[in-house]
Short mmCIF file of C-alpha atoms and ligand atoms in Angstrom, two decimals:
data_model
loop_
_atom_site.label_atom_id
_atom_site.label_comp_id
_atom_site.label_asym_id
_atom_site.label_seq_id
_atom_site.Cartn_x
_atom_site.Cartn_y
_atom_site.Cartn_z
CA UNK A 71 0.00 0.00 0.00
CA UNK A 72 1.22 3.50 -0.84
CA UNK A 73 0.70 6.20 1.76
CA UNK A 74 0.82 9.92 1.02
CA UNK A 75 2.98 11.51 3.71
CA UNK A 76 3.97 15.17 3.69
CA UNK A 77 4.08 15.42 -0.08
CA UNK A 78 5.45 12.00 -1.01
CA UNK A 79 3.86 8.67 -1.82
CA UNK A 80 5.81 6.22 0.30
CA UNK A 81 5.59 2.55 1.05
CA UNK A 82 3.42 1.63 4.03
CA UNK A 83 6.50 0.44 5.96
CA UNK A 84 8.09 3.89 5.59
CA UNK A 85 5.02 5.90 6.58
CA UNK A 86 5.96 6.96 10.11
CA UNK A 87 5.43 9.95 12.33
CA UNK A 88 7.39 11.06 15.38
CA UNK A 89 6.53 10.01 18.94
CA UNK A 90 6.87 13.74 19.67
CA UNK A 91 4.03 14.61 17.30
CA UNK A 92 1.26 16.21 19.34
CA UNK A 93 -1.25 14.00 17.56
CA UNK A 94 0.31 11.10 19.44
CA UNK A 95 0.96 12.96 22.69
CA UNK A 96 -2.36 14.82 22.92
CA UNK A 97 -4.72 13.77 20.13
CA UNK A 98 -4.03 17.22 18.68
CA UNK A 99 -5.05 17.20 15.03
CA UNK A 100 -7.98 16.77 12.64
CA UNK A 101 -9.05 14.10 10.19
CA UNK A 102 -11.52 13.02 7.55
CA UNK A 103 -12.98 9.72 6.41
CA UNK A 104 -14.05 9.66 2.75
CA UNK A 105 -15.48 6.96 0.47
CA UNK A 106 -14.60 5.95 -3.06
CA UNK A 107 -17.43 4.49 -5.12
CA UNK A 108 -17.06 3.30 -8.72
CA UNK A 109 -13.69 5.01 -9.16
CA UNK A 110 -15.02 8.35 -7.88
CA UNK A 111 -14.39 10.11 -4.58
CA UNK A 112 -17.72 10.87 -2.94
CA UNK A 113 -18.34 14.43 -1.74
CA UNK A 114 -14.59 15.14 -1.88
CA UNK A 115 -14.94 18.94 -1.83
CA UNK A 116 -17.22 18.85 1.23
CA UNK A 117 -14.82 16.60 3.13
CA UNK A 118 -11.77 18.73 2.36
CA UNK A 119 -13.72 21.89 3.21
CA UNK A 120 -14.69 20.35 6.58
CA UNK A 121 -11.03 19.37 7.13
CA UNK A 122 -9.93 22.98 6.61
CA UNK A 123 -12.78 24.27 8.79
CA UNK A 124 -11.86 21.83 11.59
CA UNK A 125 -8.21 22.89 11.32
CA UNK A 126 -9.13 26.57 11.39
CA UNK A 127 -11.25 26.13 14.49
CA UNK A 128 -8.32 24.61 16.40
CA UNK A 129 -5.78 27.13 15.02
CA UNK A 130 -3.96 24.48 13.01
CA UNK A 131 -2.39 25.59 9.74
CA UNK A 132 -2.49 22.92 7.05
CA UNK A 133 0.74 23.43 5.08
CA UNK A 134 -1.04 22.65 1.79
CA UNK A 135 -3.71 24.51 -0.12
CA UNK A 136 -7.26 23.22 -0.53
CA UNK A 137 -6.49 22.34 -4.19
CA UNK A 138 -3.28 20.56 -3.21
CA UNK A 139 -5.11 18.43 -0.64
CA UNK A 140 -7.78 17.52 -3.22
CA UNK A 141 -5.03 16.54 -5.68
CA UNK A 142 -3.07 14.56 -3.08
CA UNK A 143 -6.22 12.63 -2.10
CA UNK A 144 -7.02 11.67 -5.69
CA UNK A 145 -3.35 10.74 -6.30
CA UNK A 146 -3.31 8.43 -3.28
CA UNK A 147 -6.42 6.61 -4.49
CA UNK A 148 -4.89 6.25 -7.97
CA UNK A 149 -1.53 5.05 -6.58
CA UNK A 150 -3.37 2.22 -4.84
CA UNK A 151 -5.52 1.38 -7.87
CA UNK A 152 -8.75 1.57 -5.87
CA UNK A 153 -12.21 1.61 -7.46
CA UNK A 154 -14.10 1.27 -4.17
CA UNK A 155 -12.71 1.95 -0.74
CA UNK A 156 -12.12 4.32 2.11
CA UNK A 157 -9.74 7.23 2.54
CA UNK A 158 -8.39 8.39 5.88
CA UNK A 159 -6.84 11.84 5.77
CA UNK A 160 -5.10 13.04 8.92
CA UNK A 161 -3.47 16.35 9.77
CA UNK A 162 -1.37 16.27 12.93
CA UNK A 163 -0.18 19.28 14.92
CA UNK A 164 3.37 18.16 14.23
CA UNK A 165 6.44 17.63 16.35
CA UNK A 166 6.96 19.78 19.41
CA UNK A 167 7.99 19.64 23.02
CA UNK A 168 6.39 17.52 25.71
CA UNK A 169 4.27 20.44 26.89
CA UNK A 170 0.81 21.26 25.51
CA UNK A 171 1.79 24.45 23.70
CA UNK A 172 0.86 23.97 20.03
CA UNK A 173 2.77 27.13 19.07
CA UNK A 174 5.95 25.16 19.74
CA UNK A 175 5.06 22.73 16.93
CA UNK A 176 6.43 24.52 13.86
CA UNK A 177 4.84 22.43 11.11
CA UNK A 178 1.77 20.23 10.78
CA UNK A 179 2.08 16.84 9.11
CA UNK A 180 -0.46 15.33 6.77
CA UNK A 181 -0.92 11.75 5.70
CA UNK A 182 -3.47 9.99 3.52
CA UNK A 183 -4.33 6.31 3.62
CA UNK A 184 -6.51 4.89 0.83
CA UNK A 185 -7.60 1.34 1.39
CA UNK A 186 -10.41 -1.14 1.02
CA UNK A 187 -13.14 -0.98 3.64
CA UNK A 188 -14.56 -3.60 5.93
CA UNK A 189 -18.27 -2.84 5.84
CA UNK A 190 -20.94 -3.81 8.33
CA UNK A 191 -22.23 -7.26 7.34
CA UNK A 192 -25.14 -7.17 4.87
CA UNK A 193 -27.52 -8.60 7.47
CA UNK A 194 -27.37 -5.36 9.46
CA UNK A 195 -28.71 -3.47 6.46
CA UNK A 196 -31.34 -6.15 5.84
CA UNK A 197 -32.40 -6.63 9.47
CA UNK A 198 -31.44 -3.36 11.17
CA UNK A 199 -29.45 -2.59 14.32
CA UNK A 200 -30.42 -2.80 17.98
CA UNK A 201 -29.09 0.26 19.81
CA UNK A 202 -28.51 1.13 23.42
CA UNK A 203 -28.27 4.50 25.13
CA UNK A 204 -24.88 4.83 26.77
CA UNK A 205 -24.01 6.61 30.02
CA UNK A 206 -21.11 8.51 28.39
CA UNK A 207 -22.40 11.95 27.39
CA UNK A 208 -21.27 14.10 24.47
CA UNK A 209 -19.25 17.05 25.72
CA UNK A 210 -20.97 20.42 25.65
CA UNK A 211 -20.23 22.42 22.47
CA UNK A 212 -18.50 24.97 24.70
CA UNK A 213 -16.12 22.22 25.86
CA UNK A 214 -15.38 20.64 22.48
CA UNK A 215 -17.00 22.02 19.32
CA UNK A 216 -19.02 19.17 17.77
CA UNK A 217 -18.32 20.37 14.22
CA UNK A 218 -14.58 19.86 14.64
CA UNK A 219 -13.57 16.40 13.46
CA UNK A 220 -10.57 16.22 15.74
CA UNK A 221 -8.30 13.34 16.64
CA UNK A 222 -9.75 13.50 20.13
CA UNK A 223 -12.15 10.53 19.96
CA UNK A 224 -11.84 9.25 23.51
CA UNK A 225 -15.38 10.33 24.32
CA UNK A 226 -16.74 8.30 21.39
CA UNK A 227 -14.48 5.37 22.26
CA UNK A 228 -15.85 5.28 25.84
CA UNK A 229 -19.34 5.16 24.33
CA UNK A 230 -18.28 2.44 21.87
CA UNK A 231 -16.95 0.33 24.75
CA UNK A 232 -20.36 0.57 26.43
CA UNK A 233 -22.07 -0.49 23.20
CA UNK A 234 -19.75 -3.49 22.72
CA UNK A 235 -20.15 -4.55 26.37
CA UNK A 236 -23.93 -4.46 25.85
CA UNK A 237 -23.63 -6.50 22.63
CA UNK A 238 -24.84 -3.55 20.56
CA UNK A 239 -23.20 -2.22 17.40
CA UNK A 240 -23.90 1.42 18.11
CA UNK A 241 -24.91 3.57 21.06
CA UNK A 242 -26.98 6.72 21.31
CA UNK A 243 -25.05 9.51 22.98
CA UNK A 244 -27.02 12.18 24.81
CA UNK A 245 -25.74 15.66 25.55
CA UNK A 246 -25.52 17.20 29.02
CA UNK A 247 -29.17 18.31 28.78
CA UNK A 248 -30.31 14.77 27.98
CA UNK A 249 -31.08 15.44 24.32
CA UNK A 250 -29.95 13.03 21.64
CA UNK A 251 -26.67 14.19 20.07
CA UNK A 252 -25.58 11.34 17.78
CA UNK A 253 -24.06 7.86 17.89
CA UNK A 254 -20.39 7.01 18.41
CA UNK A 255 -19.60 7.39 14.70
CA UNK A 256 -22.91 8.17 13.03
CA UNK A 257 -25.70 10.74 12.92
CA UNK A 258 -29.27 9.69 13.65
CA UNK A 259 -32.58 10.21 11.84
CA UNK A 260 -36.18 9.38 12.77
CA UNK A 261 -39.33 9.19 10.72
CA UNK A 262 -42.55 10.14 12.47
CA UNK A 263 -45.82 10.55 10.58
CA UNK A 264 -43.88 10.88 7.31
CA UNK A 265 -41.63 13.69 8.62
CA UNK A 266 -37.85 13.24 8.81
CA UNK A 267 -36.43 14.35 12.16
CA UNK A 268 -32.77 14.78 13.11
CA UNK A 269 -31.03 16.48 16.05
CA UNK A 270 -29.68 19.98 15.70
CA UNK A 271 -25.90 20.06 15.30
CA UNK A 272 -25.88 22.40 18.31
CA UNK A 273 -27.09 19.41 20.37
CA UNK A 274 -23.59 17.97 20.07
CA UNK A 275 -23.32 15.84 16.91
CA UNK A 276 -20.83 16.08 14.08
CA UNK A 277 -22.15 17.98 11.06
CA UNK A 278 -22.06 14.76 9.04
CA UNK A 279 -21.62 14.83 5.29
CA UNK A 280 -23.81 11.74 4.89
CA UNK A 281 -26.35 13.62 7.03
CA UNK A 282 -26.26 16.49 4.55
CA UNK A 283 -26.69 14.04 1.63
CA UNK A 284 -29.78 12.63 3.37
CA UNK A 285 -31.21 16.13 3.86
CA UNK A 286 -30.73 16.75 0.10
CA UNK A 287 -32.27 13.38 -0.75
CA UNK A 288 -35.27 14.20 1.48
CA UNK A 289 -35.85 17.26 -0.69
CA UNK A 290 -35.79 15.11 -3.83
CA UNK A 291 -38.15 12.55 -2.29
CA UNK A 292 -40.50 15.32 -1.13
CA UNK A 293 -40.11 14.33 2.55
CA UNK A 294 -40.50 17.16 5.06
CA UNK A 295 -37.45 17.64 7.33
CA UNK A 296 -37.26 19.04 10.84
CA UNK A 297 -33.98 19.59 12.64
CA UNK A 298 -34.89 19.78 16.32
CA UNK A 299 -33.87 18.62 19.78
CA UNK A 300 -34.87 14.99 20.30
CA UNK A 301 -35.13 12.78 23.36
CA UNK A 302 -34.98 9.00 23.81
CA UNK A 303 -38.79 9.13 24.01
CA UNK A 304 -38.92 10.47 20.44
CA UNK A 305 -36.88 7.45 19.32
CA UNK A 306 -39.06 5.00 21.26
CA UNK A 307 -42.22 6.28 19.58
CA UNK A 308 -40.73 6.86 16.10
CA UNK A 309 -42.13 4.94 13.12
CA UNK A 310 -38.64 4.39 11.70
CA UNK A 311 -35.04 5.15 12.56
CA UNK A 312 -31.74 5.03 10.71
CA UNK A 313 -28.11 6.09 11.15
CA UNK A 314 -25.82 7.78 8.66
CA UNK A 315 -22.06 7.96 8.32
CA UNK A 316 -19.33 7.71 5.72
CA UNK A 317 -18.41 4.16 6.77
CA UNK A 318 -21.89 2.93 7.74
CA UNK A 319 -23.69 4.76 4.87
CA UNK A 320 -27.39 4.49 5.79
CA UNK A 321 -28.25 1.71 8.23
CA UNK A 322 -31.70 0.94 9.66
CA UNK A 323 -32.31 0.78 13.42
CA UNK A 324 -35.00 -1.53 14.81
CA UNK A 325 -34.80 -1.01 18.57
CA UNK A 326 -33.44 1.21 21.31
CA UNK A 327 -32.85 -0.10 24.82
CA UNK A 328 -34.89 -3.20 23.92
CA UNK A 329 -37.95 -1.16 22.90
CA UNK A 330 -38.97 -2.03 19.37
CA UNK A 331 -39.10 0.92 16.97
CA UNK A 332 -42.12 0.87 14.64
CA UNK A 333 -42.81 -2.72 13.65
CA UNK A 334 -39.25 -3.80 14.48
CA UNK A 335 -38.14 -4.05 10.84
CA UNK A 336 -36.33 -1.61 8.53
CA UNK A 337 -39.10 0.78 7.49
CA UNK A 338 -40.34 1.55 3.97
CA UNK A 339 -39.12 5.15 3.96
CA UNK A 340 -35.76 4.07 5.38
CA UNK A 341 -35.42 1.68 2.45
CA UNK A 342 -36.16 4.53 0.03
CA UNK A 343 -33.46 6.64 1.69
CA UNK A 344 -31.00 3.74 1.45
CA UNK A 345 -31.74 3.32 -2.26
CA UNK A 346 -31.58 7.05 -2.97
CA UNK A 347 -28.28 7.30 -1.09
CA UNK A 348 -26.78 4.41 -3.09
CA UNK A 349 -27.93 6.02 -6.31
CA UNK A 350 -26.26 9.29 -5.30
CA UNK A 351 -23.06 7.51 -4.19
CA UNK A 352 -22.78 5.53 -7.41
CA UNK A 353 -23.54 8.35 -9.79
CA UNK A 354 -21.71 11.39 -8.39
CA UNK A 355 -18.20 12.17 -7.16
CA UNK A 356 -14.77 13.31 -8.31
CA UNK A 357 -13.35 10.92 -10.93
CA UNK A 358 -9.95 9.40 -10.07
CA UNK A 359 -9.09 7.78 -13.37
N1 LIG B 1157 -20.60 11.44 14.10
C1 LIG B 1157 -19.34 11.07 14.41
C2 LIG B 1157 -18.89 11.15 15.81
C3 LIG B 1157 -18.48 10.63 13.40
O1 LIG B 1157 -17.24 10.27 13.68
C4 LIG B 1157 -18.96 10.57 12.07
C5 LIG B 1157 -18.05 10.17 10.95
N2 LIG B 1157 -17.66 8.85 10.97
C6 LIG B 1157 -20.29 10.93 11.80
C7 LIG B 1157 -21.06 11.39 12.86
C8 LIG B 1157 -20.85 10.89 10.41
O2 LIG B 1157 -20.27 11.89 9.63
P1 LIG B 1157 -20.03 11.70 8.06
O3 LIG B 1157 -21.35 11.41 7.47
O4 LIG B 1157 -19.45 12.99 7.62
O5 LIG B 1157 -19.11 10.55 7.93
#
């Protein structure tokens, strides 16, 4: 596998960063996860824009222009001959001292991994997921801005541990006020009386790019959308529920905390969203070849 590292495509065995990089010492950096479908990079511009926005919010200067990052991403996919797969793009704060001070890290590093992806098994899409609510809360936006896709994922990892210990594949994370924020790596949607509901980003979720695709698709399907604060109760009484994320795509949910949602099967509108998403994924994107 060829890895793009600070301007060069190098062999996987040579792709190394320093133990003094603040990404390693403090989780100080930002990243993106992007999909390749049919030899095209899906929503590439949006992902790179979010990367730059995340970096700006944490006062991290990416030593490459937006256009250069786009080009480097496409080059990495091409160098690995991928038609379908997953891209992980990481910008680290760079090497500095052992103290926190990011101003003592003179230059950020960037690396890009383009690889195949291990998807959820097909049965989860056919049968839907059973979710739990975890005790780990999303941090308040004033503590850690939810829009920033930073390398600081310990909060989500704590939630993921709870999900795994409860034999669930995903967990609902609430914010400090008890409203639904998101899952450990996915945004959440409900359908109630034909209306599509999703939490406000200000309730603590990542401003997901798959989420934005679903909002666009809702427009095309003529489904009314409401972004509003949601509670567990809203999920319990929803007709349908699904999650969205770059890796998961659109995955139906059939229960929360052992309460069946709707009739306990992936719902008809959910299936339409899954189809419409696949159509969008397979027919749009930045060509690599
Ligand atoms: N929430 C979290 C915490 C995530 O890490 C992700 C990305 N995997 C998402 C939501 C979904 O965002 P996107 O659709 O942009 O992948």
